[in-house]
Amino acid sequence: MRDKVSEEEWKIRVDLAAAYRLVAHYGWDDLIFTHLSARIPGPEHHFLLNPYNLMFEEVTASSLVKVDVQGNAVEPTPFITNPAGFVIHSAIHMAREDAQAVMHLHTPAGQAVSAHEDGLLPLTQTAMLVRGDLAFHDYEGVATDLGERERLVADLGTKNGMLLRNHGTLAVGASVGECFVKLYFIERACQAQIMALSAGDKCNTPPQGTPELAAEQGAVGLAIAAKLLAWPALLRKAYRLDPSFAT
């Protein structure tokens, strides 16, 4: 595949395949379900999605399926894609030019917090850094109805994270690395919230104004930290774990 695509597309493929392997490494995968996608620059608005029948630990840069905005593969492929994944991801990719990457998970902690009436609480620094950039979308069943796209996009607005109620978590980023790091913070915050609430109902309330301050700091710092620091380190980790993702 490397000789058949541009250098720019190949780099996106490698980054996205690394993200799949890292999701598996952190135990965030859900068998073959959920999706991470990335837009390929160009007027066609094609984007890359995982093959539906591969485990995340099996995904490679070459096996990623390139689809159009209708969900059709644009090149010959032995793989299939998931209609539910297409509905959620295509909606955001088509509506948001800044959404090069979209990632959606079904982790137990993410689902638990998405089912909580108050959503993500300001219990930890991690939560406070991302919760101001978090939207909510009510559950409508398995996402196979194309009509849901409009409501999903309206609920997301300009935010870069979302709790899909009773369903899971979602992040949007201007690059694969930025999106992954945002998702990491959301997932980490959800996990910490479940642990804190499990320990009892006497959680410490942060001083007035500090959640808002942390949200402002997160809005500025997370993307920069992801691009310059965290994602390059994570990419090195993916190569150490198993470099076959980059084939």
Coordinates of N, CA and C in Angstrom, one line a residue:
M1 N 0.8 -1.2 0.0 CA 0.0 0.0 0.0 C 0.9 1.3 0.0
R2 N 2.0 1.2 0.6 CA 2.8 2.4 0.8 C 3.2 3.1 -0.6
D3 N 3.4 2.2 -1.6 CA 3.8 2.7 -2.9 C 2.6 3.2 -3.7
K4 N 1.4 3.0 -3.2 CA 0.2 3.4 -3.9 C -0.5 4.7 -3.4
V5 N 0.0 5.2 -2.3 CA -0.6 6.4 -1.7 C 0.5 7.5 -1.6
S6 N 0.0 8.7 -1.3 CA 1.0 9.8 -1.1 C 1.7 9.7 0.2
E7 N 2.8 10.4 0.4 CA 3.5 10.4 1.7 C 2.6 10.9 2.8
E8 N 1.8 11.9 2.4 CA 0.9 12.5 3.4 C -0.1 11.5 3.9
E9 N -0.7 10.8 3.0 CA -1.7 9.7 3.4 C -1.0 8.6 4.1
W10 N 0.2 8.2 3.7 CA 0.8 7.1 4.4 C 1.1 7.5 5.9
K11 N 1.5 8.7 6.1 CA 1.8 9.2 7.5 C 0.5 9.1 8.3
I12 N -0.6 9.5 7.8 CA -1.9 9.4 8.5 C -2.2 8.0 8.7
R13 N -2.0 7.1 7.8 CA -2.3 5.7 8.0 C -1.4 5.1 9.1
V14 N -0.2 5.5 9.1 CA 0.7 5.0 10.2 C 0.2 5.5 11.6
D15 N -0.1 6.8 11.6 CA -0.5 7.3 12.9 C -1.8 6.6 13.4
L16 N -2.8 6.5 12.4 CA -4.1 5.9 12.8 C -3.9 4.4 13.2
A17 N -3.1 3.7 12.5 CA -2.8 2.3 12.9 C -2.1 2.2 14.2
A18 N -1.2 3.1 14.5 CA -0.6 3.2 15.9 C -1.7 3.4 16.9
A19 N -2.6 4.3 16.6 CA -3.7 4.6 17.6 C -4.5 3.4 17.9
Y20 N -4.8 2.6 16.9 CA -5.5 1.3 17.1 C -4.7 0.4 18.0
R21 N -3.5 0.3 17.7 CA -2.6 -0.6 18.6 C -2.6 -0.1 20.0
L22 N -2.5 1.2 20.2 CA -2.4 1.8 21.5 C -3.7 1.6 22.3
V23 N -4.8 1.7 21.6 CA -6.1 1.5 22.2 C -6.2 0.0 22.7
A24 N -5.7 -0.9 21.9 CA -5.7 -2.3 22.4 C -4.7 -2.5 23.5
H25 N -3.6 -1.8 23.5 CA -2.6 -1.9 24.6 C -3.2 -1.4 25.9
Y26 N -3.9 -0.3 25.9 CA -4.5 0.2 27.1 C -5.8 -0.5 27.5
G27 N -6.2 -1.5 26.7 CA -7.4 -2.3 27.1 C -8.7 -1.5 26.8
W28 N -8.7 -0.6 25.9 CA -9.9 0.2 25.6 C -10.8 -0.4 24.5
D29 N -10.2 -1.5 23.8 CA -11.0 -2.0 22.7 C -12.2 -2.8 23.2
D30 N -13.1 -3.1 22.3 CA -14.3 -3.8 22.5 C -14.5 -4.9 21.5
L31 N -13.7 -5.9 21.6 CA -13.6 -6.9 20.5 C -13.3 -6.2 19.2
I32 N -14.1 -6.4 18.2 CA -13.8 -5.7 16.9 C -14.6 -4.4 16.7
F33 N -15.4 -4.0 17.8 CA -16.3 -2.9 17.7 C -15.7 -1.6 18.1
T34 N -16.3 -0.5 17.8 CA -15.9 0.9 17.9 C -14.9 1.2 16.8
H35 N -14.6 2.5 16.7 CA -13.9 2.9 15.5 C -13.0 4.2 15.8
L36 N -11.9 4.2 15.1 CA -11.1 5.4 15.1 C -10.9 5.7 13.6
S37 N -11.2 7.0 13.2 CA -11.1 7.3 11.8 C -10.3 8.6 11.6
A38 N -9.8 8.7 10.3 CA -9.0 9.9 10.0 C -9.3 10.3 8.6
R39 N -9.5 11.7 8.4 CA -9.7 12.2 7.0 C -8.4 12.3 6.3
I40 N -8.5 12.0 5.0 CA -7.3 12.2 4.1 C -7.5 13.6 3.4
P41 N -6.5 14.5 3.5 CA -6.7 15.8 2.9 C -7.0 15.7 1.4
G42 N -7.9 16.5 0.9 CA -8.2 16.5 -0.5 C -9.7 16.8 -0.7
P43 N -10.1 17.2 -1.9 CA -11.5 17.6 -2.1 C -12.5 16.4 -2.1
E44 N -12.0 15.2 -2.1 CA -12.9 14.0 -2.2 C -13.5 13.8 -0.8
H45 N -12.9 14.3 0.3 CA -13.3 14.0 1.7 C -13.4 12.5 1.9
H46 N -12.3 11.8 1.5 CA -12.2 10.4 1.9 C -11.7 10.3 3.3
F47 N -12.0 9.2 4.0 CA -11.4 9.0 5.3 C -11.2 7.5 5.5
L48 N -10.3 7.2 6.5 CA -9.8 5.9 6.8 C -10.6 5.3 8.0
L49 N -10.9 4.0 7.9 CA -11.7 3.4 8.9 C -11.1 2.0 9.1
N50 N -11.2 1.4 10.2 CA -10.7 0.0 10.4 C -11.5 -1.0 9.7
P51 N -10.9 -2.1 9.3 CA -11.6 -3.2 8.7 C -12.5 -3.8 9.9
Y52 N -13.7 -4.2 9.5 CA -14.7 -4.6 10.6 C -14.3 -5.9 11.2
N53 N -13.5 -6.7 10.6 CA -13.3 -8.1 11.1 C -11.9 -8.3 11.7
L54 N -11.2 -7.2 11.9 CA -9.9 -7.3 12.6 C -9.9 -6.8 14.0
M55 N -9.2 -7.5 14.9 CA -9.0 -7.0 16.2 C -8.1 -5.7 16.1
F56 N -8.2 -4.8 17.1 CA -7.4 -3.6 17.0 C -5.9 -3.9 17.0
E57 N -5.5 -5.0 17.6 CA -4.1 -5.3 17.7 C -3.6 -5.9 16.4
E58 N -4.5 -6.1 15.4 CA -4.2 -6.6 14.1 C -4.1 -5.5 13.0
V59 N -4.6 -4.4 13.3 CA -4.8 -3.3 12.3 C -3.4 -2.8 11.9
T60 N -3.2 -2.6 10.6 CA -2.0 -2.1 10.0 C -2.3 -0.9 9.2
A61 N -1.3 -0.1 8.8 CA -1.5 1.0 8.0 C -2.1 0.7 6.6
S62 N -1.7 -0.5 6.1 CA -2.1 -0.9 4.8 C -3.6 -1.5 4.8
S63 N -4.0 -2.1 6.0 CA -5.3 -2.7 6.1 C -6.4 -1.7 6.3
L64 N -6.1 -0.5 6.7 CA -7.2 0.5 6.9 C -7.9 0.7 5.6
V65 N -9.2 0.8 5.7 CA -10.1 1.0 4.5 C -10.4 2.4 4.2
K66 N -10.2 2.8 3.0 CA -10.5 4.2 2.6 C -11.9 4.2 2.0
V67 N -12.8 5.1 2.6 CA -14.2 5.1 2.2 C -14.5 6.6 1.8
D68 N -15.6 6.7 1.1 CA -16.2 8.0 0.7 C -17.2 8.5 1.7
V69 N -17.8 9.6 1.5 CA -18.8 10.1 2.5 C -20.1 9.3 2.5
Q70 N -20.2 8.4 1.6 CA -21.4 7.5 1.6 C -21.1 6.1 2.2
G71 N -19.8 6.0 2.7 CA -19.4 4.7 3.3 C -18.9 3.7 2.4
N72 N -18.8 4.0 1.1 CA -18.3 3.0 0.1 C -16.8 3.0 0.0
A73 N -16.2 1.8 -0.1 CA -14.8 1.7 -0.3 C -14.4 2.3 -1.6
V74 N -13.4 3.1 -1.7 CA -13.0 3.8 -2.9 C -11.9 3.0 -3.6
E75 N -11.4 2.0 -3.0 CA -10.4 1.1 -3.6 C -10.7 -0.3 -3.3
P76 N -10.3 -1.2 -4.2 CA -10.5 -2.7 -3.9 C -10.0 -3.1 -2.5
T77 N -10.8 -3.8 -1.8 CA -10.4 -4.2 -0.5 C -11.1 -5.5 -0.1
P78 N -10.4 -6.4 0.6 CA -11.1 -7.7 1.0 C -11.9 -7.5 2.3
F79 N -11.9 -6.2 2.8 CA -12.5 -6.0 4.1 C -13.8 -5.3 4.0
I80 N -14.6 -5.3 5.1 CA -15.9 -4.6 5.1 C -15.8 -3.5 6.2
T81 N -16.7 -2.5 6.2 CA -16.8 -1.5 7.2 C -18.1 -1.7 7.9
N82 N -18.2 -1.0 9.1 CA -19.4 -1.1 10.0 C -20.3 0.1 9.7
P83 N -21.6 -0.2 9.4 CA -22.5 1.0 9.1 C -22.6 1.9 10.3
A84 N -22.6 1.4 11.5 CA -22.7 2.2 12.7 C -21.5 3.2 12.8
G85 N -20.3 2.6 12.5 CA -19.2 3.4 12.6 C -19.2 4.5 11.5
F86 N -19.7 4.2 10.4 CA -19.9 5.2 9.3 C -20.8 6.3 9.7
V87 N -21.9 6.0 10.3 CA -22.9 7.1 10.7 C -22.2 8.1 11.6
I88 N -21.6 7.6 12.7 CA -21.1 8.5 13.6 C -19.9 9.3 13.1
H89 N -19.0 8.6 12.5 CA -17.7 9.3 12.0 C -18.0 10.2 10.8
S90 N -18.7 9.7 9.8 CA -19.0 10.5 8.6 C -19.7 11.8 9.0
A91 N -20.6 11.7 9.9 CA -21.3 12.9 10.3 C -20.4 14.0 10.8
I92 N -19.4 13.7 11.6 CA -18.5 14.7 12.2 C -17.5 15.1 11.1
H93 N -16.9 14.1 10.4 CA -16.0 14.5 9.3 C -16.6 15.5 8.3
M94 N -17.8 15.2 7.9 CA -18.5 16.1 6.9 C -18.8 17.5 7.4
A95 N -19.1 17.5 8.7 CA -19.6 18.8 9.3 C -18.5 19.7 9.8
R96 N -17.4 19.1 10.2 CA -16.3 19.8 10.9 C -15.0 19.7 10.0
E97 N -14.6 20.8 9.4 CA -13.4 20.8 8.6 C -12.1 20.5 9.5
D98 N -12.2 20.9 10.8 CA -11.1 20.8 11.7 C -11.0 19.3 12.3
A99 N -12.0 18.5 11.9 CA -12.0 17.1 12.5 C -11.3 16.2 11.5
Q100 N -10.0 16.2 11.6 CA -9.2 15.2 10.8 C -9.3 13.8 11.4
A101 N -9.5 13.7 12.7 CA -9.6 12.4 13.4 C -10.8 12.4 14.3
V102 N -11.4 11.3 14.4 CA -12.6 11.1 15.3 C -12.4 9.7 15.9
M103 N -12.5 9.6 17.2 CA -12.3 8.3 17.9 C -13.4 8.1 18.9
H104 N -13.9 6.9 18.9 CA -15.1 6.5 19.7 C -14.8 5.2 20.4
L105 N -15.1 5.1 21.7 CA -14.9 3.9 22.5 C -16.1 3.5 23.3
H106 N -16.0 2.2 23.8 CA -17.1 1.7 24.6 C -16.5 1.1 25.9
T107 N -15.5 1.8 26.5 CA -14.9 1.2 27.7 C -15.9 1.2 28.9
P108 N -15.8 0.3 29.8 CA -16.7 0.2 31.0 C -16.8 1.6 31.7
A109 N -15.6 2.2 32.0 CA -15.6 3.5 32.7 C -16.3 4.6 31.9
G110 N -16.0 4.6 30.6 CA -16.7 5.6 29.7 C -18.2 5.4 29.6
Q111 N -18.6 4.2 29.5 CA -20.0 3.9 29.5 C -20.7 4.2 30.8
A112 N -20.0 3.9 31.9 CA -20.6 4.2 33.2 C -20.8 5.7 33.4
V113 N -19.8 6.5 33.1 CA -20.0 7.9 33.3 C -21.0 8.5 32.3
S114 N -21.0 8.0 31.1 CA -22.0 8.4 30.1 C -23.5 8.1 30.6
A115 N -23.6 7.1 31.4 CA -24.9 6.8 32.0 C -25.2 7.5 33.2
H116 N -24.3 8.2 33.8 CA -24.5 9.0 35.0 C -25.2 10.3 34.7
E117 N -26.2 10.7 35.5 CA -27.0 11.8 35.2 C -26.2 13.1 35.0
D118 N -25.1 13.3 35.9 CA -24.3 14.5 35.9 C -23.1 14.4 34.9
G119 N -23.0 13.3 34.3 CA -21.8 13.1 33.3 C -20.5 13.2 34.0
L120 N -19.5 13.9 33.4 CA -18.2 13.9 34.0 C -18.1 15.0 35.1
L121 N -17.8 14.7 36.3 CA -17.8 15.6 37.4 C -16.4 16.2 37.6
P122 N -16.2 17.4 38.2 CA -14.9 18.0 38.4 C -14.2 17.4 39.6
L123 N -14.0 16.1 39.6 CA -13.4 15.5 40.8 C -11.9 15.4 40.7
T124 N -11.3 15.5 39.5 CA -9.9 15.4 39.3 C -9.4 16.4 38.4
Q125 N -8.1 16.7 38.4 CA -7.5 17.6 37.5 C -7.7 17.2 36.0
T126 N -7.6 15.9 35.8 CA -7.8 15.3 34.4 C -9.2 15.7 33.9
A127 N -10.2 15.5 34.8 CA -11.6 15.8 34.4 C -11.7 17.3 34.1
M128 N -11.2 18.1 35.0 CA -11.3 19.6 34.9 C -10.7 20.1 33.6
L129 N -9.6 19.4 33.1 CA -8.9 19.9 31.9 C -9.8 19.7 30.7
V130 N -10.7 18.7 30.7 CA -11.4 18.4 29.5 C -12.9 18.6 29.5
R131 N -13.5 18.7 30.7 CA -15.0 18.7 30.8 C -15.6 20.0 30.2
G132 N -14.9 21.1 30.1 CA -15.4 22.3 29.5 C -15.5 22.1 28.0
D133 N -14.9 21.1 27.4 CA -14.9 20.9 26.0 C -15.7 19.6 25.7
L134 N -16.6 19.3 26.6 CA -17.3 18.0 26.5 C -18.8 18.3 26.2
A135 N -19.3 17.6 25.1 CA -20.7 17.7 24.7 C -21.4 16.4 25.1
F136 N -22.8 16.4 24.9 CA -23.6 15.2 25.2 C -24.6 14.9 24.1
H137 N -24.8 13.6 23.8 CA -25.7 13.2 22.8 C -26.5 12.1 23.4
D138 N -27.9 12.2 23.4 CA -28.7 11.2 23.9 C -28.7 9.9 23.1
Y139 N -28.9 8.8 23.7 CA -28.9 7.5 23.1 C -30.1 7.3 22.1
E140 N -29.8 6.8 20.9 CA -30.9 6.6 19.9 C -30.9 5.2 19.4
G141 N -30.2 4.3 20.1 CA -30.1 2.9 19.6 C -28.8 2.8 18.8
V142 N -28.5 1.6 18.3 CA -27.3 1.4 17.5 C -27.3 2.3 16.3
A143 N -26.2 3.0 16.1 CA -26.2 4.2 15.2 C -26.1 3.7 13.7
T144 N -27.3 3.2 13.2 CA -27.4 2.9 11.8 C -28.3 3.8 11.0
D145 N -29.0 4.7 11.7 CA -29.9 5.6 11.1 C -29.2 6.9 10.6
L146 N -29.1 7.1 9.3 CA -28.4 8.3 8.8 C -29.0 9.6 9.3
G147 N -30.3 9.5 9.7 CA -30.9 10.7 10.2 C -30.4 11.2 11.5
E148 N -29.6 10.3 12.2 CA -29.1 10.7 13.5 C -27.9 11.6 13.3
R149 N -27.3 11.6 12.1 CA -26.1 12.4 11.9 C -26.3 13.9 12.2
E150 N -27.4 14.4 11.8 CA -27.7 15.9 12.0 C -27.8 16.2 13.5
R151 N -28.5 15.3 14.2 CA -28.6 15.6 15.7 C -27.2 15.4 16.4
L152 N -26.5 14.5 16.0 CA -25.1 14.2 16.6 C -24.3 15.5 16.4
V153 N -24.2 16.0 15.2 CA -23.4 17.2 14.8 C -23.9 18.4 15.6
A154 N -25.2 18.5 15.7 CA -25.8 19.7 16.4 C -25.4 19.6 17.9
D155 N -25.4 18.4 18.5 CA -25.1 18.3 19.9 C -23.6 18.5 20.1
L156 N -22.8 18.1 19.2 CA -21.3 18.3 19.3 C -20.9 19.7 19.2
G157 N -21.5 20.5 18.3 CA -21.2 21.9 18.1 C -19.8 22.1 17.8
T158 N -19.1 22.9 18.5 CA -17.7 23.2 18.3 C -16.8 22.5 19.3
K159 N -17.4 21.7 20.1 CA -16.6 21.0 21.2 C -15.8 19.8 20.6
N160 N -14.8 19.4 21.3 CA -13.9 18.3 20.8 C -14.0 17.0 21.6
G161 N -15.0 16.9 22.5 CA -15.2 15.7 23.2 C -16.7 15.5 23.4
M162 N -17.1 14.2 23.6 CA -18.5 14.0 23.7 C -18.7 12.7 24.6
L163 N -19.7 12.8 25.4 CA -20.3 11.6 26.1 C -21.5 11.2 25.3
L164 N -21.5 10.0 24.7 CA -22.6 9.5 24.0 C -23.4 8.8 25.1
R165 N -24.5 9.3 25.5 CA -25.3 8.9 26.7 C -25.6 7.4 26.6
N166 N -25.3 6.7 27.7 CA -25.5 5.2 27.8 C -24.8 4.4 26.7
H167 N -23.7 5.0 26.2 CA -23.0 4.4 25.0 C -21.5 4.4 25.2
G168 N -20.9 5.6 25.3 CA -19.5 5.6 25.4 C -18.9 7.0 25.2
T169 N -17.6 7.1 24.8 CA -16.9 8.4 24.7 C -16.5 8.6 23.3
L170 N -16.3 9.9 23.0 CA -15.8 10.3 21.6 C -14.9 11.5 21.7
A171 N -13.9 11.6 20.9 CA -13.1 12.7 20.8 C -12.8 13.1 19.3
V172 N -12.6 14.4 19.1 CA -12.3 15.0 17.8 C -11.0 15.7 17.9
G173 N -10.2 15.6 16.8 CA -8.9 16.3 16.8 C -8.4 16.7 15.5
A174 N -7.6 17.7 15.4 CA -7.0 18.2 14.2 C -5.9 17.3 13.6
S175 N -5.6 16.3 14.4 CA -4.6 15.3 14.0 C -5.0 14.0 14.7
V176 N -4.4 12.9 14.3 CA -4.6 11.6 15.0 C -4.1 11.7 16.4
G177 N -2.9 12.3 16.5 CA -2.2 12.4 17.8 C -3.0 13.2 18.8
E178 N -3.5 14.4 18.3 CA -4.2 15.3 19.2 C -5.5 14.6 19.7
C179 N -6.2 13.9 18.7 CA -7.4 13.3 19.1 C -7.2 12.2 20.1
F180 N -6.1 11.4 19.9 CA -5.9 10.3 20.8 C -5.6 10.8 22.2
V181 N -4.8 11.9 22.4 CA -4.5 12.4 23.7 C -5.7 13.0 24.4
K182 N -6.6 13.6 23.6 CA -7.9 14.1 24.2 C -8.7 12.9 24.7
L183 N -8.7 11.9 23.9 CA -9.5 10.7 24.3 C -8.9 10.1 25.5
Y184 N -7.6 10.0 25.6 CA -6.9 9.5 26.8 C -7.3 10.2 28.0
F185 N -7.3 11.5 28.0 CA -7.7 12.3 29.1 C -9.2 12.1 29.5
I186 N -10.1 12.0 28.5 CA -11.5 11.7 28.8 C -11.6 10.4 29.5
E187 N -11.0 9.4 28.9 CA -11.1 8.0 29.5 C -10.4 7.9 30.9
R188 N -9.3 8.6 31.1 CA -8.6 8.6 32.4 C -9.5 9.3 33.4
A189 N -10.2 10.4 33.0 CA -11.1 11.1 33.9 C -12.3 10.2 34.3
C190 N -12.8 9.5 33.4 CA -14.0 8.6 33.6 C -13.6 7.5 34.6
Q191 N -12.4 6.9 34.4 CA -12.0 5.8 35.2 C -11.8 6.3 36.7
A192 N -11.1 7.5 36.8 CA -10.9 8.1 38.1 C -12.2 8.4 38.8
Q193 N -13.2 8.9 38.1 CA -14.5 9.2 38.7 C -15.2 8.0 39.2
I194 N -15.2 6.9 38.5 CA -15.8 5.6 38.9 C -15.1 5.2 40.2
M195 N -13.8 5.3 40.2 CA -13.0 4.8 41.4 C -13.3 5.7 42.6
A196 N -13.4 7.0 42.4 CA -13.7 8.0 43.5 C -15.1 7.8 44.1
L197 N -16.1 7.6 43.2 CA -17.4 7.4 43.7 C -17.6 6.1 44.4
S198 N -16.8 5.1 43.9 CA -16.9 3.7 44.5 C -16.3 3.8 45.9
A199 N -15.5 4.7 46.2 CA -14.9 4.8 47.6 C -15.7 5.5 48.6
G200 N -16.9 6.0 48.2 CA -17.8 6.7 49.1 C -18.3 8.0 48.5
D201 N -19.2 8.6 49.3 CA -19.9 9.8 48.7 C -19.3 11.1 49.3
K202 N -18.1 11.1 49.9 CA -17.5 12.3 50.5 C -16.3 12.7 49.6
C203 N -16.6 13.0 48.4 CA -15.5 13.5 47.5 C -15.3 15.0 47.8
N204 N -14.0 15.4 47.7 CA -13.6 16.8 47.9 C -14.1 17.6 46.7
T205 N -14.6 18.8 47.0 CA -15.0 19.7 46.0 C -13.9 20.7 45.8
P206 N -13.4 20.9 44.5 CA -12.3 21.8 44.3 C -12.8 23.3 44.6
P207 N -11.9 24.1 45.0 CA -12.2 25.5 45.3 C -12.9 26.2 44.2
Q208 N -13.8 27.1 44.5 CA -14.6 27.9 43.5 C -13.6 28.5 42.5
G209 N -14.0 28.3 41.2 CA -13.3 28.9 40.1 C -12.2 28.1 39.5
T210 N -11.7 27.1 40.3 CA -10.6 26.2 39.8 C -11.0 25.3 38.7
P211 N -12.2 24.7 38.6 CA -12.6 24.0 37.5 C -12.6 24.8 36.2
E212 N -13.1 26.0 36.3 CA -13.1 26.9 35.1 C -11.7 27.2 34.7
L213 N -10.8 27.5 35.6 CA -9.4 27.8 35.3 C -8.7 26.6 34.6
A214 N -8.9 25.4 35.2 CA -8.3 24.2 34.6 C -8.8 24.0 33.2
A215 N -10.1 24.3 33.0 CA -10.7 24.1 31.6 C -10.0 25.1 30.6
E216 N -9.8 26.3 31.0 CA -9.1 27.2 30.2 C -7.6 26.7 29.9
Q217 N -7.0 26.2 30.9 CA -5.6 25.7 30.7 C -5.6 24.5 29.8
G218 N -6.6 23.6 29.9 CA -6.7 22.5 29.1 C -7.0 22.8 27.6
A219 N -7.8 23.8 27.4 CA -8.2 24.3 26.1 C -6.9 24.7 25.3
V220 N -6.0 25.4 26.0 CA -4.8 25.9 25.4 C -3.7 24.8 25.3
G221 N -3.5 24.1 26.4 CA -2.4 23.2 26.6 C -2.4 21.9 26.0
L222 N -3.6 21.3 26.0 CA -3.7 19.8 25.6 C -3.3 19.6 24.1
A223 N -3.7 20.4 23.2 CA -3.4 20.3 21.8 C -1.9 20.4 21.6
I224 N -1.3 21.4 22.3 CA 0.1 21.7 22.1 C 0.9 20.5 22.7
A225 N 0.6 20.1 23.9 CA 1.3 19.0 24.5 C 1.1 17.7 23.7
A226 N 0.0 17.5 23.1 CA -0.2 16.3 22.3 C 0.7 16.3 21.1
K227 N 0.7 17.4 20.4 CA 1.4 17.5 19.1 C 2.9 17.4 19.3
L228 N 3.4 18.1 20.3 CA 4.9 18.3 20.5 C 5.5 17.2 21.4
L229 N 4.7 16.7 22.4 CA 5.3 15.9 23.4 C 4.6 14.5 23.5
A230 N 3.4 14.4 23.8 CA 2.7 13.1 24.1 C 2.6 12.2 22.9
W231 N 2.1 12.7 21.7 CA 2.0 11.8 20.6 C 3.3 11.3 20.1
P232 N 4.4 12.1 19.9 CA 5.6 11.5 19.5 C 6.1 10.4 20.5
A233 N 5.9 10.6 21.8 CA 6.3 9.6 22.8 C 5.4 8.3 22.6
L234 N 4.1 8.5 22.4 CA 3.2 7.4 22.2 C 3.5 6.6 20.9
L235 N 3.9 7.3 19.9 CA 4.3 6.7 18.6 C 5.6 5.8 18.8
R236 N 6.5 6.3 19.6 CA 7.7 5.5 19.9 C 7.3 4.3 20.7
K237 N 6.3 4.4 21.6 CA 5.9 3.3 22.4 C 5.2 2.2 21.5
A238 N 4.4 2.7 20.5 CA 3.8 1.7 19.6 C 4.8 0.9 18.8
Y239 N 5.9 1.6 18.3 CA 7.0 0.9 17.6 C 7.7 -0.1 18.5
R240 N 7.8 0.2 19.8 CA 8.5 -0.7 20.7 C 7.6 -1.9 21.0
L241 N 6.3 -1.7 21.1 CA 5.3 -2.8 21.4 C 5.3 -3.8 20.2
D242 N 5.1 -3.2 19.0 CA 5.1 -4.1 17.8 C 5.1 -3.2 16.5
P243 N 6.2 -3.1 15.8 CA 6.3 -2.2 14.7 C 5.5 -2.7 13.5
S244 N 4.9 -3.8 13.5 CA 4.1 -4.3 12.4 C 3.0 -3.4 12.0
F245 N 2.5 -2.5 12.9 CA 1.4 -1.6 12.6 C 1.7 -0.7 11.5
A246 N 3.0 -0.4 11.3 CA 3.4 0.5 10.2 C 3.7 -0.1 8.9
T247 N 3.1 -1.3 8.7 CA 3.3 -2.0 7.4 C 2.0 -1.9 6.6

